[in-house]
Every structure is written in C-alpha cells, then in structure tokens.
XYZ file of N, CA, C and O in Angstrom:
284
model
N 9.541 -0.696 21.842
C 10.804 -0.365 22.459
C 11.226 1.017 21.989
O 11.205 1.308 20.814
N 11.614 1.854 22.907
C 12.024 3.210 22.578
C 13.523 3.268 22.307
O 14.294 2.513 22.886
N 13.908 4.169 21.427
C 15.323 4.389 21.197
C 15.917 5.050 22.428
O 15.229 5.723 23.185
N 17.233 4.884 22.612
C 17.907 5.472 23.753
C 17.662 6.981 23.782
O 17.800 7.661 22.773
N 17.263 7.491 24.935
C 17.020 8.912 25.082
C 15.617 9.354 24.717
O 15.267 10.516 24.868
N 14.782 8.435 24.235
C 13.418 8.777 23.844
C 12.463 8.490 24.993
O 12.698 7.627 25.815
N 11.353 9.225 25.032
C 10.318 8.986 26.028
C 9.610 7.672 25.745
O 9.508 7.244 24.612
N 9.085 7.071 26.785
C 8.205 5.934 26.567
C 6.783 6.446 26.368
O 6.515 7.638 26.495
N 5.870 5.569 26.032
C 4.494 5.979 25.725
C 3.821 6.639 26.913
O 3.032 7.555 26.756
N 4.116 6.186 28.104
C 3.478 6.736 29.289
C 3.939 8.169 29.561
O 3.128 9.060 29.814
N 5.227 8.410 29.479
C 5.757 9.764 29.690
C 5.262 10.706 28.604
O 4.912 11.855 28.879
N 5.223 10.227 27.391
C 4.757 11.048 26.277
C 3.301 11.459 26.462
O 2.941 12.619 26.245
N 2.451 10.532 26.896
C 1.035 10.869 27.093
C 0.858 11.835 28.260
O 0.015 12.728 28.204
N 1.674 11.688 29.303
C 1.606 12.635 30.424
C 2.021 14.034 29.970
O 1.393 15.028 30.349
N 3.082 14.108 29.162
C 3.527 15.406 28.662
C 2.462 16.050 27.772
O 2.188 17.246 27.884
N 1.875 15.269 26.886
C 0.835 15.791 25.999
C -0.368 16.263 26.808
O -0.911 17.349 26.566
N -0.787 15.477 27.793
C -1.911 15.861 28.640
C -1.588 17.146 29.398
O -2.436 18.036 29.506
N -0.370 17.270 29.896
C 0.031 18.483 30.613
C -0.046 19.713 29.722
O -0.543 20.769 30.145
N 0.426 19.597 28.489
C 0.359 20.719 27.554
C -1.097 21.088 27.276
O -1.468 22.264 27.255
N -1.945 20.081 27.082
C -3.366 20.345 26.839
C -4.020 21.023 28.037
O -4.852 21.923 27.871
N -3.651 20.618 29.251
C -4.204 21.247 30.444
C -3.803 22.722 30.528
O -4.612 23.575 30.892
N -2.552 23.025 30.169
C -2.102 24.426 30.157
C -2.891 25.211 29.106
O -3.353 26.327 29.371
N -3.074 24.631 27.921
C -3.872 25.300 26.892
C -5.295 25.562 27.381
O -5.874 26.618 27.112
N -5.853 24.610 28.120
C -7.189 24.788 28.688
C -7.223 25.915 29.709
O -8.154 26.721 29.728
N -6.206 25.968 30.570
C -6.127 27.037 31.573
C -6.001 28.417 30.917
O -6.445 29.414 31.480
N -5.390 28.459 29.747
C -5.244 29.720 29.005
C -6.469 30.020 28.137
O -6.448 30.951 27.337
N -7.513 29.195 28.281
C -8.755 29.338 27.504
C -8.525 29.250 25.996
O -9.192 29.926 25.224
N -7.597 28.408 25.600
C -7.310 28.219 24.182
C -7.998 26.984 23.605
O -7.899 26.736 22.407
N -8.666 26.221 24.443
C -9.447 25.072 23.974
C -10.913 25.472 24.043
O -11.594 25.267 25.047
N -11.401 26.056 22.991
C -12.750 26.620 22.975
C -13.842 25.554 22.939
O -14.894 25.716 23.546
N -13.601 24.465 22.228
C -14.655 23.474 21.986
C -14.391 22.114 22.632
O -15.172 21.190 22.432
N -13.305 21.988 23.384
C -12.942 20.698 23.952
C -12.525 20.837 25.412
O -12.087 21.900 25.836
N -12.648 19.726 26.145
C -12.141 19.617 27.507
C -11.127 18.482 27.537
O -11.271 17.482 26.827
N -10.122 18.629 28.386
C -9.127 17.574 28.575
C -9.711 16.563 29.559
O -10.242 16.940 30.603
N -9.630 15.283 29.204
C -10.102 14.221 30.092
C -8.948 13.269 30.386
O -7.846 13.432 29.863
N -9.198 12.288 31.222
C -8.165 11.328 31.616
C -7.590 10.608 30.392
O -8.329 10.243 29.474
N -6.274 10.383 30.381
C -5.680 9.588 29.297
C -6.297 8.187 29.252
O -6.798 7.685 30.255
N -6.270 7.580 28.085
C -6.826 6.250 27.883
C -5.695 5.282 27.566
O -4.789 5.605 26.800
N -5.771 4.098 28.169
C -4.763 3.062 27.938
C -5.402 1.891 27.204
O -6.593 1.625 27.345
N -4.608 1.214 26.410
C -5.056 -0.009 25.748
C -3.889 -0.973 25.712
O -2.734 -0.583 25.801
N -4.208 -2.210 25.564
C -3.186 -3.233 25.439
C -2.513 -3.550 26.763
O -2.001 -2.668 27.438
N -2.586 -4.770 27.138
C -1.937 -5.240 28.350
C -1.264 -6.552 27.995
O -1.620 -7.224 27.044
N -0.314 -6.922 28.758
C 0.422 -8.159 28.483
C -0.525 -9.357 28.399
O -0.365 -10.219 27.546
N -1.560 -9.394 29.240
C -2.447 -10.553 29.269
C -3.307 -10.681 28.015
O -3.778 -11.769 27.704
N -3.540 -9.574 27.279
C -4.341 -9.695 26.055
C -3.468 -9.697 24.792
O -3.968 -9.586 23.687
N -2.161 -9.822 24.982
C -1.181 -9.965 23.897
C -1.096 -8.762 22.962
O -0.644 -8.870 21.837
N -1.599 -7.600 23.431
C -1.433 -6.380 22.646
C -0.383 -5.517 23.337
O -0.321 -5.492 24.558
N 0.418 -4.787 22.558
C 1.407 -3.924 23.215
C 0.710 -2.785 23.947
O -0.280 -2.237 23.459
N 1.188 -2.427 25.132
C 0.552 -1.352 25.881
C 0.780 0.010 25.221
O 1.813 0.242 24.593
N -0.201 0.875 25.359
C -0.104 2.227 24.821
C -1.058 3.128 25.592
O -2.131 2.702 25.989
N -0.654 4.372 25.805
C -1.466 5.363 26.509
C -1.509 6.618 25.649
O -0.512 6.981 25.037
N -2.658 7.286 25.588
C -2.762 8.518 24.810
C -3.593 9.559 25.555
O -4.494 9.219 26.320
N -3.266 10.821 25.325
C -4.049 11.926 25.866
C -5.386 11.978 25.131
O -5.495 11.537 23.981
N -6.411 12.548 25.794
C -7.754 12.563 25.207
C -8.410 13.927 25.408
O -8.318 14.519 26.490
N -9.070 14.405 24.361
C -9.918 15.589 24.428
C -11.357 15.155 24.202
O -11.621 14.275 23.382
N -12.299 15.782 24.926
C -13.719 15.499 24.717
C -14.375 16.754 24.149
O -14.264 17.843 24.701
N -15.049 16.573 23.004
C -15.771 17.674 22.384
C -16.975 18.028 23.255
O -17.759 17.162 23.636
N -17.103 19.292 23.599
C -18.175 19.730 24.500
C -19.561 19.518 23.908
O -20.476 19.085 24.614
N -19.746 19.819 22.641
C -21.078 19.748 22.027
C -21.582 18.316 21.893
O -22.743 18.028 22.201
N -20.732 17.414 21.444
C -21.187 16.056 21.144
C -20.793 15.021 22.192
O -21.360 13.931 22.232
N -19.777 15.338 23.008
C -19.272 14.353 23.962
C -18.307 13.368 23.336
O -17.791 12.483 24.017
N -18.062 13.510 22.035
C -17.147 12.602 21.348
C -15.725 12.827 21.846
O -15.299 13.962 22.066
N -15.001 11.721 22.022
C -13.633 11.810 22.506
C -12.642 11.616 21.362
O -12.871 10.817 20.459
N -11.542 12.374 21.444
C -10.509 12.366 20.415
C -9.161 12.071 21.054
O -8.798 12.681 22.056
N -8.411 11.151 20.471
C -7.071 10.895 20.975
C -6.119 11.947 20.437
O -6.257 12.421 19.310
N -5.178 12.330 21.279
C -4.155 13.292 20.893
C -2.830 12.583 21.156
O -2.384 12.466 22.302
N -2.231 12.080 20.113
C -1.090 11.197 20.260
C 0.100 11.741 19.506
O -0.009 12.111 18.339
N 1.236 11.795 20.152
C 2.440 12.306 19.499
C 3.248 11.205 18.817
O 4.287 11.482 18.235
N 2.766 9.975 18.868
C 3.490 8.873 18.246
C 3.378 9.004 16.737
O 2.286 9.169 16.192
N 4.492 8.947 16.044
C 4.503 9.202 14.599
C 4.608 7.956 13.747
O 4.715 8.061 12.533
N 4.611 6.773 14.338
C 4.741 5.557 13.544
C 3.502 4.715 13.663
O 2.864 4.626 14.612
C-alpha cells in the first residue's frame, strides 16, 4: 500500500524505464540496453505484485533490475 501522494509500483517502474530510455537515446548507457519491465507476484500465487525496470548487459546478456523501491 502506498502512502497518500506516492506512486504505485507500476507508475514507478514506468517512470524509471522512461528515464533509462532517455539515457539510452543520449548514448549514456554504454554497456546496457533497456528491455521490457518485469512483473512478479499475482493475487493467485499469494505474492504481492511488483514491477521493475530492467537493463540487459550487452556482453553477457545478463539482466539487472533497476528499482527505486527503498524498503
């Protein structure tokens, strides 16, 4: 549950992905590409839902979550 006036996880991941896309357009992401956000947790599997932005390392293909959630 978000505090009043705070973004939810979905809006936060969209904002983070948007910032990463702008950084990519400015050629500031030398070793990574922005890929589709990843979601986990659904009501049916009893885990809380969460979405995060993702970067993929060009050399290895390894994916990294970029999450602004601080807790």
